[in-house]
Backbone as JSON, one array per atom type, in Angstrom:
{
  "sequence": "MPTFEYETCLNCSVEGLFDFLARPENIIRVSSPDLGITFSSAPAVIERGSRLDFQIITFGQLVKSSHHIVEFSRPLLVVEEQLEGPMKSWIHRREYEATADGVVLRDVVEFEKPGGIVGLLLTESKISDHLEDGLFYREQRLKEFVSNGEIA",
  "N": [[16.49, -14.22, -27.85], [14.96, -13.87, -24.72], [12.56, -11.32, -23.89], [11.51, -8.82, -21.66], [9.01, -6.51, -20.76], [7.97, -3.46, -19.21], [5.8, -0.9, -18.2], [5.61, 2.3, -16.74], [3.58, 4.89, -15.67], [3.8, 8.22, -14.87], [3.05, 11.27, -13.15], [4.89, 13.57, -13.74], [7.78, 15.46, -14.81], [9.69, 14.53, -17.72], [12.43, 15.12, -17.59], [12.78, 15.46, -14.81], [12.25, 12.86, -13.78], [14.16, 11.37, -15.21], [16.59, 12.53, -14.32], [16.42, 11.89, -11.6], [16.53, 9.03, -11.62], [19.02, 8.7, -12.71], [20.84, 8.71, -10.74], [22.59, 6.51, -8.84], [22.21, 6.22, -6.03], [19.52, 6.74, -5.75], [18.39, 4.62, -7.08], [18.73, 2.61, -5.24], [16.94, 3.54, -3.32], [14.45, 3.18, -4.53], [14.26, 0.52, -4.91], [13.2, -2.74, -3.93], [13.54, -3.61, -0.5], [14.02, -6.3, -0.09], [15.65, -6.99, -2.16], [18.12, -6.09, -1.46], [20.09, -4.38, -2.56], [23.32, -3.09, -3.0], [25.83, -0.77, -3.82], [29.14, -1.23, -4.73], [30.83, 0.21, -6.21], [30.23, 3.09, -7.98], [29.36, 5.91, -9.95], [28.33, 9.23, -8.81], [26.4, 10.29, -10.48], [25.16, 8.75, -13.31], [26.52, 8.29, -16.62], [27.2, 7.98, -20.16], [29.31, 5.21, -20.56], [29.76, 4.84, -17.85], [30.5, 2.7, -15.1], [28.98, 0.28, -13.06], [29.27, -1.37, -10.13], [27.91, -3.83, -8.14], [25.95, -5.55, -5.63], [23.32, -7.91, -5.18], [20.52, -9.54, -3.66], [19.12, -12.27, -4.95], [16.7, -14.62, -5.79], [17.25, -15.89, -3.4], [20.01, -15.94, -3.23], [23.18, -14.33, -2.78], [24.45, -12.16, -5.07], [26.99, -10.93, -7.13], [27.54, -8.3, -9.43], [28.44, -6.57, -12.44], [27.81, -3.77, -14.36], [27.64, -1.73, -17.32], [27.08, 1.52, -18.72], [25.93, 1.78, -21.84], [24.54, 3.33, -23.63], [23.41, 6.64, -23.46], [21.22, 9.08, -23.41], [20.18, 11.97, -22.56], [17.05, 13.49, -22.1], [16.02, 10.89, -22.64], [16.81, 8.16, -22.93], [18.43, 5.35, -21.46], [20.77, 2.8, -21.62], [21.78, -0.13, -20.22], [24.23, -2.58, -19.74], [25.14, -5.87, -18.83], [28.33, -6.64, -17.66], [29.71, -8.45, -16.06], [28.3, -11.11, -14.26], [25.38, -12.95, -13.11], [23.81, -13.77, -15.29], [23.82, -15.04, -18.68], [23.51, -13.09, -20.55], [22.46, -9.7, -20.33], [20.59, -6.96, -20.92], [19.39, -3.84, -20.27], [17.06, -1.53, -21.08], [15.99, 1.75, -20.5], [13.47, 3.69, -21.38], [12.25, 6.91, -21.87], [9.33, 8.75, -22.19], [7.66, 11.66, -22.98], [4.37, 12.65, -22.11], [0.98, 13.89, -22.35], [0.06, 13.79, -19.77], [2.32, 13.57, -18.23], [4.87, 11.45, -17.9], [5.92, 8.44, -19.53], [7.62, 5.71, -18.46], [9.44, 3.26, -19.86], [10.56, 0.1, -19.4], [12.7, -2.17, -20.84], [13.89, -5.31, -20.91], [16.26, -7.45, -22.06], [17.3, -10.73, -21.89], [19.45, -13.52, -21.25], [19.27, -16.53, -19.79], [21.3, -18.05, -17.17], [23.69, -20.74, -17.67], [24.19, -24.23, -16.89], [23.41, -25.85, -13.73], [22.02, -23.86, -12.34], [20.8, -22.51, -14.42], [19.01, -24.46, -15.23], [17.23, -24.47, -13.13], [16.23, -21.88, -13.08], [13.68, -20.51, -14.76], [12.47, -18.83, -17.72], [10.01, -17.66, -17.15], [10.11, -17.43, -14.35], [12.15, -15.57, -14.04], [10.98, -13.39, -15.39], [8.72, -12.98, -13.74], [10.0, -12.22, -11.39], [11.2, -9.83, -12.22], [8.87, -8.37, -12.81], [7.71, -8.12, -10.22], [9.72, -6.61, -8.92], [9.81, -4.24, -10.48], [7.21, -3.34, -10.2], [7.24, -2.71, -7.49], [9.14, -0.64, -7.58], [7.68, 1.2, -9.13], [5.6, 1.92, -7.35], [7.06, 3.19, -5.33], [8.23, 5.3, -6.82], [5.91, 6.73, -7.45], [5.24, 7.63, -4.9], [7.41, 9.39, -4.44], [6.95, 11.26, -6.43], [4.47, 12.26, -5.61], [5.15, 13.45, -3.17], [6.69, 15.51, -4.03], [9.39, 15.2, -4.5], [10.27, 14.28, -6.93], [9.98, 16.19, -9.7]],
  "CA": [[16.7, -13.85, -26.48], [13.71, -13.44, -24.11], [12.42, -9.9, -23.61], [10.5, -8.45, -20.67], [8.7, -5.08, -20.84], [7.15, -2.93, -18.13], [5.56, 0.53, -18.36], [5.2, 3.07, -15.57], [3.09, 6.22, -16.02], [3.95, 9.11, -13.72], [2.68, 12.67, -13.35], [6.06, 14.41, -13.49], [8.47, 15.76, -16.07], [10.67, 13.55, -18.2], [13.73, 15.51, -17.05], [12.8, 15.19, -13.37], [12.37, 11.42, -13.58], [15.45, 10.93, -15.75], [17.66, 12.96, -13.41], [16.28, 11.11, -10.36], [16.99, 7.65, -11.83], [20.43, 8.71, -13.14], [21.64, 8.67, -9.51], [22.53, 5.17, -8.24], [21.67, 6.26, -4.66], [18.06, 6.69, -5.86], [18.04, 3.24, -7.47], [18.6, 1.89, -3.96], [15.74, 4.03, -2.63], [13.22, 2.7, -5.18], [14.34, -0.95, -5.04], [12.67, -3.49, -2.79], [14.55, -3.98, 0.5], [14.32, -7.73, -0.25], [16.71, -7.09, -3.16], [19.37, -5.85, -0.75], [21.09, -3.83, -3.47], [24.36, -2.17, -2.53], [26.84, -0.48, -4.83], [30.52, -1.18, -4.24], [31.46, 1.25, -7.01], [29.3, 3.72, -8.92], [29.46, 7.37, -9.91], [27.18, 9.9, -8.2], [25.44, 10.4, -11.56], [25.65, 7.94, -14.43], [26.64, 8.85, -17.96], [27.69, 6.95, -21.08], [30.59, 4.67, -20.15], [29.82, 4.59, -16.41], [30.49, 1.31, -14.64], [28.3, 0.09, -11.79], [29.55, -2.65, -9.47], [26.94, -3.93, -7.06], [25.48, -6.89, -5.26], [21.91, -8.03, -4.86], [20.04, -10.85, -3.24], [18.11, -12.7, -5.9], [16.37, -16.04, -5.66], [17.87, -16.39, -2.18], [21.46, -15.97, -3.35], [23.89, -13.07, -2.89], [25.04, -12.18, -6.39], [27.74, -9.74, -7.52], [27.37, -8.02, -10.84], [28.99, -5.32, -12.96], [27.13, -3.3, -15.56], [28.1, -0.43, -17.8], [26.1, 2.3, -19.48], [26.38, 1.77, -23.23], [23.86, 4.45, -24.3], [22.91, 7.62, -22.5], [20.71, 10.22, -24.16], [19.33, 12.71, -21.63], [16.35, 12.73, -21.06], [15.17, 9.92, -23.34], [17.22, 6.76, -22.99], [19.61, 4.78, -20.81], [20.92, 1.37, -21.87], [22.74, -0.71, -19.28], [24.56, -3.94, -20.15], [25.92, -6.64, -17.87], [29.71, -7.02, -18.0], [29.92, -9.67, -15.27], [27.13, -11.37, -13.42], [24.79, -14.28, -13.12], [23.15, -14.12, -16.55], [24.67, -15.1, -19.87], [23.38, -11.79, -21.18], [21.46, -8.85, -19.69], [20.57, -5.6, -21.44], [18.22, -3.16, -19.72], [16.78, -0.22, -21.69], [14.98, 2.6, -19.87], [13.04, 4.68, -22.36], [11.42, 7.94, -21.26], [8.5, 9.4, -23.2], [6.76, 12.7, -22.46], [2.97, 12.53, -22.49], [0.16, 15.02, -21.88], [-0.12, 13.64, -18.32], [3.6, 13.45, -17.53], [5.9, 10.65, -18.55], [5.87, 6.99, -19.51], [8.93, 5.06, -18.36], [9.33, 1.91, -20.42], [11.72, -0.77, -19.16], [12.79, -3.32, -21.75], [15.02, -6.12, -20.48], [16.58, -8.64, -22.86], [18.18, -11.54, -21.06], [19.7, -14.92, -21.54], [19.47, -17.11, -18.47], [22.59, -18.72, -17.03], [23.77, -22.15, -17.99], [24.43, -25.13, -15.76], [22.31, -26.23, -12.84], [21.24, -22.66, -12.05], [19.97, -22.27, -15.6], [17.91, -25.44, -15.24], [16.26, -24.1, -12.09], [15.65, -20.58, -13.41], [12.95, -20.48, -16.02], [12.19, -17.48, -18.22], [8.85, -17.11, -16.44], [10.55, -17.04, -13.0], [12.9, -14.32, -14.19], [10.0, -12.35, -15.72], [7.92, -12.71, -12.53], [10.89, -11.5, -10.47], [11.29, -8.47, -12.77], [7.54, -7.75, -12.62], [7.59, -7.76, -8.81], [10.67, -5.54, -8.62], [9.43, -3.0, -11.15], [5.98, -2.88, -9.56], [7.67, -2.06, -6.24], [9.76, 0.63, -7.97], [6.61, 2.08, -9.56], [4.92, 2.44, -6.17], [7.98, 4.14, -4.67], [8.33, 6.49, -7.66], [4.67, 7.49, -7.27], [5.38, 8.32, -3.61], [8.35, 10.5, -4.59], [6.28, 12.27, -7.25], [3.41, 12.9, -4.82], [5.72, 14.31, -2.12], [7.42, 16.6, -4.66], [10.82, 14.94, -4.65], [10.48, 14.22, -8.38], [9.08, 17.23, -10.26]],
  "C": [[15.37, -13.38, -25.9], [13.73, -11.94, -23.79], [11.27, -9.69, -22.63], [10.28, -6.94, -20.79], [7.77, -4.69, -19.71], [7.01, -1.43, -18.34], [5.07, 1.13, -17.05], [4.78, 4.46, -16.05], [3.13, 7.08, -14.76], [3.6, 10.54, -14.09], [3.83, 13.57, -12.92], [6.71, 14.69, -14.84], [9.44, 14.64, -16.44], [12.04, 13.85, -17.58], [13.85, 15.19, -15.56], [12.98, 13.72, -13.08], [13.72, 10.92, -14.04], [16.57, 11.27, -14.79], [17.61, 12.18, -12.09], [16.88, 9.71, -10.53], [18.43, 7.58, -12.34], [21.37, 8.67, -11.94], [21.5, 7.28, -8.87], [21.97, 5.16, -6.81], [20.14, 6.19, -4.69], [17.57, 5.34, -6.34], [17.85, 2.4, -6.21], [17.28, 2.27, -3.29], [14.45, 3.5, -3.24], [13.21, 1.18, -5.38], [13.83, -1.61, -3.77], [13.79, -3.8, -1.8], [14.94, -5.46, 0.4], [15.45, -7.95, -1.25], [18.08, -6.85, -2.54], [20.46, -5.25, -1.62], [22.05, -2.88, -2.75], [25.38, -2.01, -3.64], [28.21, -0.47, -4.17], [31.3, -0.12, -5.0], [30.44, 1.77, -8.01], [29.52, 5.23, -8.84], [28.23, 7.96, -9.21], [26.04, 10.02, -9.22], [25.99, 9.62, -12.75], [25.71, 8.76, -15.71], [27.12, 7.71, -18.86], [29.09, 6.53, -20.64], [30.72, 4.38, -18.67], [29.78, 3.09, -16.13], [29.83, 1.27, -13.26], [28.62, -1.31, -11.28], [28.65, -2.73, -8.26], [26.7, -5.38, -6.71], [24.01, -6.81, -4.9], [21.65, -9.42, -4.3], [18.92, -11.22, -4.2], [17.94, -14.2, -5.83], [17.12, -16.67, -4.49], [19.39, -16.43, -2.19], [22.03, -14.55, -3.42], [24.69, -13.13, -4.19], [25.75, -10.85, -6.64], [27.62, -9.57, -9.02], [28.05, -6.7, -11.18], [28.26, -5.01, -14.26], [27.82, -2.04, -16.05], [27.01, 0.21, -18.65], [26.63, 2.42, -20.91], [25.7, 2.85, -24.07], [23.29, 5.35, -23.22], [22.51, 8.86, -23.29], [19.7, 10.95, -23.29], [18.31, 13.53, -22.4], [15.51, 11.58, -21.63], [15.54, 8.46, -23.16], [18.46, 6.48, -22.16], [19.61, 3.29, -21.14], [22.09, 0.86, -21.03], [22.96, -2.16, -19.68], [25.43, -4.61, -19.09], [27.3, -6.95, -18.44], [30.05, -8.36, -17.34], [28.69, -9.87, -14.41], [26.54, -12.73, -13.67], [24.19, -14.71, -14.46], [24.18, -14.25, -17.67], [24.68, -13.74, -20.56], [22.27, -11.03, -20.48], [21.61, -7.44, -20.24], [19.27, -4.96, -20.99], [18.14, -1.77, -20.33], [15.73, 0.49, -20.84], [14.68, 3.72, -20.85], [12.04, 5.62, -21.69], [10.64, 8.67, -22.36], [7.57, 10.41, -22.53], [5.36, 12.45, -22.98], [2.23, 13.77, -21.97], [0.0, 14.99, -20.36], [1.18, 13.53, -17.55], [4.61, 12.68, -18.34], [5.54, 9.16, -18.48], [7.31, 6.5, -19.47], [8.74, 3.63, -18.82], [10.65, 1.18, -20.16], [11.63, -1.94, -20.11], [14.06, -4.07, -21.36], [15.13, -7.33, -21.4], [17.57, -9.44, -22.04], [18.34, -12.94, -21.63], [20.06, -15.56, -20.21], [20.81, -17.84, -18.4], [22.54, -20.18, -17.46], [23.91, -22.99, -16.73], [23.18, -25.41, -14.96], [21.42, -25.03, -12.54], [20.29, -22.37, -13.21], [18.82, -23.24, -15.72], [16.82, -25.06, -14.25], [15.55, -22.78, -12.39], [14.97, -20.62, -14.76], [12.77, -19.02, -16.45], [11.03, -16.86, -17.45], [9.22, -16.7, -15.01], [11.29, -15.72, -13.05], [11.93, -13.17, -14.49], [9.13, -11.99, -14.51], [8.72, -11.89, -11.53], [11.04, -10.03, -10.93], [9.98, -7.71, -12.56], [7.37, -7.27, -11.19], [8.48, -6.56, -8.47], [10.27, -4.22, -9.24], [8.1, -2.46, -10.64], [6.32, -2.15, -8.26], [8.26, -0.69, -6.57], [8.7, 1.64, -8.38], [5.9, 2.72, -8.37], [5.79, 3.47, -5.45], [8.12, 5.42, -5.49], [7.08, 7.36, -7.52], [4.68, 8.25, -5.95], [6.28, 9.55, -3.75], [7.77, 11.61, -5.45], [5.26, 13.01, -6.38], [3.97, 13.79, -3.71], [6.61, 15.42, -2.68], [8.91, 16.38, -4.85], [11.21, 14.78, -6.12], [9.46, 15.18, -8.99], [8.7, 16.93, -11.68]]
}
């Protein structure tokens, strides 16, 4: 299964970043507007077993998806797995590591592209490029929130 990794270094506490990203409303705030993410069902704060139903615009298509939180270890790890959605398989790990300068957030996404015609059009590199763009955008927004004191 293909794997994509992205690291973000931020000058804040592990707990502050973890708590910020544990709120689906903040996921919307740090996601590119082009993604058009909206949650139809999500808790105020995620925990192990939480279900997230949402829609996004990806590759020009409106896509509905459902994920659940299969691992949740505050403030070190969140693992989210696709229940229903466009990919054959999608597992997103967010690993938080304290450093002398703050925190390293490591995103590890394992995915299996869809089958059929869509799968022929979507290459692994297109999916990885899309993830790179989205996580770079998130990184810039997180840096803004750290600098304005919203994430301590």
